[in-house]
mmCIF file of C-alpha atoms in Angstrom:
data_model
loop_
_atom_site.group_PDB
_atom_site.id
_atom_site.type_symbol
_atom_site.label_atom_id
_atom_site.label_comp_id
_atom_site.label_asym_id
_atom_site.label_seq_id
_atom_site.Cartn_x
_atom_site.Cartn_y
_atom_site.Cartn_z
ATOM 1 C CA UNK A 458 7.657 -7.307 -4.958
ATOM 2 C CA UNK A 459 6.734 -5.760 -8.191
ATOM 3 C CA UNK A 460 4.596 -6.813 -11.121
ATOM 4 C CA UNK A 461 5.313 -6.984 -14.461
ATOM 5 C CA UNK A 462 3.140 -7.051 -17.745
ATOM 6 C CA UNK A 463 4.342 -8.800 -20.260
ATOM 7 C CA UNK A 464 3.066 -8.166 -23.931
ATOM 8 C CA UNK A 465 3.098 -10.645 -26.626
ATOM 9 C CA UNK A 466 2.436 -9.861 -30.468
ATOM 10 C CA UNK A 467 1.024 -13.493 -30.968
ATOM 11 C CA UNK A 468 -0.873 -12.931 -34.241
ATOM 12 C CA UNK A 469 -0.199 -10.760 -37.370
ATOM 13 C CA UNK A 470 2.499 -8.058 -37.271
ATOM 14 C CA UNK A 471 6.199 -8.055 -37.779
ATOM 15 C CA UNK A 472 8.658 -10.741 -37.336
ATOM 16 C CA UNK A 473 11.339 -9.307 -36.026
ATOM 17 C CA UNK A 474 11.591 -10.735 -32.334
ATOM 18 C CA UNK A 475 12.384 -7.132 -30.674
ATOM 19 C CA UNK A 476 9.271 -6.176 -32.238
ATOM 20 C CA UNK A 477 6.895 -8.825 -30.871
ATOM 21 C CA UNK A 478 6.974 -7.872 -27.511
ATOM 22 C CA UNK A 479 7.025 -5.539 -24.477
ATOM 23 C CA UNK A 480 7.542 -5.176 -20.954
ATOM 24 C CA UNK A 481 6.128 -2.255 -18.380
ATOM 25 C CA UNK A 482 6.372 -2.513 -14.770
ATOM 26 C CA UNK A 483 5.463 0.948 -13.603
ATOM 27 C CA UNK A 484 4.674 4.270 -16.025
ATOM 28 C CA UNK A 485 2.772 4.466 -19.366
ATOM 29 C CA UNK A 486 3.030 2.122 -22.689
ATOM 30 C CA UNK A 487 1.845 4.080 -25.905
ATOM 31 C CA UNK A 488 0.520 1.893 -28.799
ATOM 32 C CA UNK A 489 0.006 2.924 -31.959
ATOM 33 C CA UNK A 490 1.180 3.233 -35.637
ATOM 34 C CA UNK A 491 2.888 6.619 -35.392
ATOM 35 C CA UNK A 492 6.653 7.405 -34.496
ATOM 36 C CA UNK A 493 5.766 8.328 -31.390
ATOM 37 C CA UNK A 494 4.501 5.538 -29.596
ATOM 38 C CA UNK A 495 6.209 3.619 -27.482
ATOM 39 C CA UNK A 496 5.627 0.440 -29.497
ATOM 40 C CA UNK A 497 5.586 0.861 -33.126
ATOM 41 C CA UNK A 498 3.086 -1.277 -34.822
ATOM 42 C CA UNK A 499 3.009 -1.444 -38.751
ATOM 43 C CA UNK A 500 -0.026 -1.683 -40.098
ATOM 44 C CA UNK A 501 -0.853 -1.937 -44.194
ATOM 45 C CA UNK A 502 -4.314 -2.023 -43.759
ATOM 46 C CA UNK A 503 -4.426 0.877 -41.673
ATOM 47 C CA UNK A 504 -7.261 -0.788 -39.038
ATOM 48 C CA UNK A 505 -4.661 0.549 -36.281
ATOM 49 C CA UNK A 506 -4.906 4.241 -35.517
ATOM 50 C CA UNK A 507 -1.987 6.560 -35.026
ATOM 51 C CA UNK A 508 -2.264 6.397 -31.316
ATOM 52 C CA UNK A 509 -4.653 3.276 -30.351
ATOM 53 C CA UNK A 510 -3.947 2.316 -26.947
ATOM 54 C CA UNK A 511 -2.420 3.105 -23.413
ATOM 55 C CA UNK A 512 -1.327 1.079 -20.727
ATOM 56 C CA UNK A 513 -0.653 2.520 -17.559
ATOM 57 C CA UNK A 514 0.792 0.750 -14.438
ATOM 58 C CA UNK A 515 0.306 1.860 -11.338
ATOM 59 C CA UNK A 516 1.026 -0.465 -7.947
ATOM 60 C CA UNK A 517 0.465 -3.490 -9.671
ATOM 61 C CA UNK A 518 -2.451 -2.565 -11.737
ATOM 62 C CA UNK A 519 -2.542 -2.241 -15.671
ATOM 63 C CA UNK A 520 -5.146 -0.306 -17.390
ATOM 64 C CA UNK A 521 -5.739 -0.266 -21.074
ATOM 65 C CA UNK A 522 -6.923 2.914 -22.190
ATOM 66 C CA UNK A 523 -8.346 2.910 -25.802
ATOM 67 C CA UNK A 524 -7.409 5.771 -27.800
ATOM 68 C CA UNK A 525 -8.093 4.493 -31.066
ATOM 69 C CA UNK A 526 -10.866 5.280 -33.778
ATOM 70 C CA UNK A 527 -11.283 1.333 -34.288
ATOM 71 C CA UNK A 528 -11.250 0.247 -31.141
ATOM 72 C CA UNK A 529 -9.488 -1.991 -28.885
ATOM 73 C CA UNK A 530 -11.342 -5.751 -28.589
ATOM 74 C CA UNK A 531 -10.269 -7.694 -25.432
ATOM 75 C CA UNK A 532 -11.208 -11.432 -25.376
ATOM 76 C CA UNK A 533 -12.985 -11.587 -28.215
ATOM 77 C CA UNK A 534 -15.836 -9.233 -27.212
ATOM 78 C CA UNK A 535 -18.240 -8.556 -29.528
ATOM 79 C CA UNK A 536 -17.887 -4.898 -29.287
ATOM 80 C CA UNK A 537 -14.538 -2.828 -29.339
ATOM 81 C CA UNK A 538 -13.958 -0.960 -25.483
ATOM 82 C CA UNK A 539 -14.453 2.391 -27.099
ATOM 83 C CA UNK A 540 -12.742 5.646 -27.665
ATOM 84 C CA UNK A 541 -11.798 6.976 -23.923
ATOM 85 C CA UNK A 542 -12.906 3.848 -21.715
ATOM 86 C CA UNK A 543 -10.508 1.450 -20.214
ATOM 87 C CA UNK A 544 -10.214 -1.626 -18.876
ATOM 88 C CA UNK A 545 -8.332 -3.354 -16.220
ATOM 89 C CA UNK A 546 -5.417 -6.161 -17.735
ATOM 90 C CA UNK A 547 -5.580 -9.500 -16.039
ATOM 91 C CA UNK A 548 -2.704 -12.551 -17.379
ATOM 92 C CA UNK A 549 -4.063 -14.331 -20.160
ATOM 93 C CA UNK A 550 -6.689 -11.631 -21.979
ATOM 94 C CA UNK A 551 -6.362 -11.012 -25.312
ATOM 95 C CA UNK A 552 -6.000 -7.532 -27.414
ATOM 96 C CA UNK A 553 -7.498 -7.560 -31.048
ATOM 97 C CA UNK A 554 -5.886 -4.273 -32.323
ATOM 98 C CA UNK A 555 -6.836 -4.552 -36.058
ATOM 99 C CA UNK A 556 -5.037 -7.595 -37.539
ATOM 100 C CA UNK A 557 -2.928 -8.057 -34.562
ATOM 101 C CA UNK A 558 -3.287 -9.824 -31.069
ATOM 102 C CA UNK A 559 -1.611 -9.296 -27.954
ATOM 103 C CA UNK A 560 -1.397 -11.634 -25.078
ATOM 104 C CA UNK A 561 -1.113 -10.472 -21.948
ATOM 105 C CA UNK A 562 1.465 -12.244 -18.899
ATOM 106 C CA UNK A 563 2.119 -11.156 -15.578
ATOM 107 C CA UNK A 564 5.396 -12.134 -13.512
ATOM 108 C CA UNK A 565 6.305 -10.955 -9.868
ATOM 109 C CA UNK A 566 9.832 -10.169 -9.495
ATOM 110 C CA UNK A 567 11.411 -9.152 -6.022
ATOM 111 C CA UNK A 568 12.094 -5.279 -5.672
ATOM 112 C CA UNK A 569 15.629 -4.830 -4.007
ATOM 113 C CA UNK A 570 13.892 -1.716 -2.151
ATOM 114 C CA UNK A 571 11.379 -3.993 -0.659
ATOM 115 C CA UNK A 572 11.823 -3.864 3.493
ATOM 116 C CA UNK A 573 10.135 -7.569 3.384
ATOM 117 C CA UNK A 574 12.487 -9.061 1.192
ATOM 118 C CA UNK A 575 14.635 -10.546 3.594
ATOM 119 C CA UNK A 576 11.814 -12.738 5.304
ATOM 120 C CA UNK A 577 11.458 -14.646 2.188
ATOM 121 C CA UNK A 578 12.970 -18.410 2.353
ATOM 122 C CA UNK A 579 16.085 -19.219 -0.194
ATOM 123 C CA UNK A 580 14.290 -20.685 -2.664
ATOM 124 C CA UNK A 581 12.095 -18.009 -3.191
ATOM 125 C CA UNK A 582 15.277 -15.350 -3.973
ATOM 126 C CA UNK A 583 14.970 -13.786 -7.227
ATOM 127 C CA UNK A 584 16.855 -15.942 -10.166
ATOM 128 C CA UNK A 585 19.401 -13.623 -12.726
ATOM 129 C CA UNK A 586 16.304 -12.188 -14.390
ATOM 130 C CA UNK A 587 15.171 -10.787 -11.462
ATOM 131 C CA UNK A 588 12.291 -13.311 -11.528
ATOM 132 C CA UNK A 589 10.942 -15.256 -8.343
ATOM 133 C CA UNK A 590 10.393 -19.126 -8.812
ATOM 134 C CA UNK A 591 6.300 -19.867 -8.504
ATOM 135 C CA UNK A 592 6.534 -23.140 -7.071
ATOM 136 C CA UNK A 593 8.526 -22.784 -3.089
ATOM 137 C CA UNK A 594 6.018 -25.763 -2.117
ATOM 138 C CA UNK A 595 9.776 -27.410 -1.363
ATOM 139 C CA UNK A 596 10.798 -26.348 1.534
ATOM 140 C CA UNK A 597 7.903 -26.100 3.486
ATOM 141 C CA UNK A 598 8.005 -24.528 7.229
ATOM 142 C CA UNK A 599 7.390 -27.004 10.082
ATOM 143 C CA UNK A 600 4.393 -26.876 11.685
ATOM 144 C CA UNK A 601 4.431 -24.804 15.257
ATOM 145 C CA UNK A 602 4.708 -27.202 18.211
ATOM 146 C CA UNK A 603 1.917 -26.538 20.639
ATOM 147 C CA UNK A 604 2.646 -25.984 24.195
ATOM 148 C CA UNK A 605 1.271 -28.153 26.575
ATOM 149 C CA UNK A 606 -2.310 -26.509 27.810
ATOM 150 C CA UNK A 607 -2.157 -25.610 31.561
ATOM 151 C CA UNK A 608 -4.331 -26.704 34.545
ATOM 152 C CA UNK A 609 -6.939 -24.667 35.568
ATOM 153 C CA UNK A 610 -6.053 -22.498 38.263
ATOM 154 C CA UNK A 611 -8.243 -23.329 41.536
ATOM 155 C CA UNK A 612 -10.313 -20.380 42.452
ATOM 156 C CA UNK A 613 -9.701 -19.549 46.377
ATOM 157 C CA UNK A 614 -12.810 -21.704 48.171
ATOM 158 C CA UNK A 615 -13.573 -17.673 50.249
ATOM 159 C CA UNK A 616 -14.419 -16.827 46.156
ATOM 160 C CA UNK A 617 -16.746 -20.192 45.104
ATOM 161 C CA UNK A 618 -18.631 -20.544 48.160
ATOM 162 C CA UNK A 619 -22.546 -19.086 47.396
ATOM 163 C CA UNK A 620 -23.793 -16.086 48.791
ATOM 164 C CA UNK A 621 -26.815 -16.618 50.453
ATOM 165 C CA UNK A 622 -29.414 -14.321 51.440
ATOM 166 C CA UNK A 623 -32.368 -14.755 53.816
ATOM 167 C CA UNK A 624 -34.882 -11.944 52.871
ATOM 168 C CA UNK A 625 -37.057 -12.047 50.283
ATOM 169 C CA UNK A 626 -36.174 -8.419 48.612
ATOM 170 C CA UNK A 627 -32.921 -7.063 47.544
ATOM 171 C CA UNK A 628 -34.318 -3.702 49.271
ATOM 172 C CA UNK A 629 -34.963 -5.026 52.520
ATOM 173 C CA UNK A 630 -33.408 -3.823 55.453
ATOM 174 C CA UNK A 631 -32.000 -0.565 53.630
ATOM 175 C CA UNK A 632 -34.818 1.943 55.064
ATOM 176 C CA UNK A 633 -35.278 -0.599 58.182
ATOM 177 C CA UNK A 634 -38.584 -1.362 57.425
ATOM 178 C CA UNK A 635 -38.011 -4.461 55.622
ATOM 179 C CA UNK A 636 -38.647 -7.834 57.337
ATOM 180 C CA UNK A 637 -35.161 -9.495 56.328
ATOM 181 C CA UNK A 638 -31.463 -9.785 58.000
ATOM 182 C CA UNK A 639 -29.692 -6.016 57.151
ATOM 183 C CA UNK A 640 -25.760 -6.554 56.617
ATOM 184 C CA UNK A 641 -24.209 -5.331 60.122
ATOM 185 C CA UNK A 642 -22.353 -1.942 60.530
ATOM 186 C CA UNK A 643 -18.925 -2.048 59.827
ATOM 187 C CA UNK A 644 -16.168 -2.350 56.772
ATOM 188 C CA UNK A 645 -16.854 -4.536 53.743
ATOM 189 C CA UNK A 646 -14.321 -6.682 54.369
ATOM 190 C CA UNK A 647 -15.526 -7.752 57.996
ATOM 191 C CA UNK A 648 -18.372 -9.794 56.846
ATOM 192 C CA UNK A 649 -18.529 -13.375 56.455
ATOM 193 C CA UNK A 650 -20.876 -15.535 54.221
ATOM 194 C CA UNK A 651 -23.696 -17.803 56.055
#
């Protein structure tokens, strides 16, 4: 799935629909007054410089790069980002360019190229603008049906019974000076418990 910025001319500026907005998925967005820029924004009062922004999208991220003598304002801050500092978009902030404000959307839409894309459910397919519903809350997948836990497997009683010991150190018997029982010659599996 990729993302998509959407930007939105939604104060000041022209009124020609094709100029009140822009998309960028991956690559750069130039915006500025001059030629060329990738958006074109007139400006009598001159407050927007010949090249006052970039946007730049890379895996999903969008970074606003100010360019501008002016400066870019984002959510009505107080002070403009400054000349050569950027910022990271998010949906919903706001770009004061001058006169002019830019809103700022983000959609997901389903990459054909995407390996994953085939796991999604039906309703989540892309529609014919390539865009994926938000809400798949209606057909939800059924809950996993536990298995039935399984009894405890019996140990064998040779493993449970308790090993006892009748001397007093765990060293006795070793050097045969020690007071206590020694284990008797032979193979491991020859002795017996108490």
């Amino acid at each position: 799935m990729s993302v998509v910025l959407h930007l939105t001319l939604v104060a000041g500026g022209p009124s020609a629909p094709d100029q009140r907005a822009r998309s960028l998925s991956e690559g750069i967005l130039r915006i500025g007054r001059e030629p060329d820029n990738d958006w074109v924004l007139e400006d009598e009062a001159r407050l927007i410089s010949r090249h006052h922004c970039t946007i730049t999208a890379q895996a999903g991220l969008f970074t606003l790069i100010d360019t501008s003598n002016n400066g870019v304002f984002v959510n009505d801050g107080e002070r403009p980002l400054g000349r050569g500092n950027s910022v990271i978009l998010s949906a919903g902030d706001r770009l004061h360019l001058g006169e002019l404000t830019l809103e700022a959307a983000m959609t997901s839409r389903l990459d054909e190229t995407d390996a994953f894309a085939a796991l999604l459910p039906p309703s989540a397919a892309p529609d014919r603008f390539g865009m994926v519903p938000a809400d798949t809350s209606a057909q939800r997948i059924p809950p996993l049906v536990q298995a039935p836990a399984s009894p405890k497997a019996a140990a064998p009683p040779s493993l449970m019974a308790p090993i006892r010991r009748s001397s007093s150190s765990l060293f006795d018997g070793l050097d045969g000076s020690g007071t206590g029982e020694s284990a008797p010659a032979g193979r491991l599996g020859d002795w017996q418990p108490d």
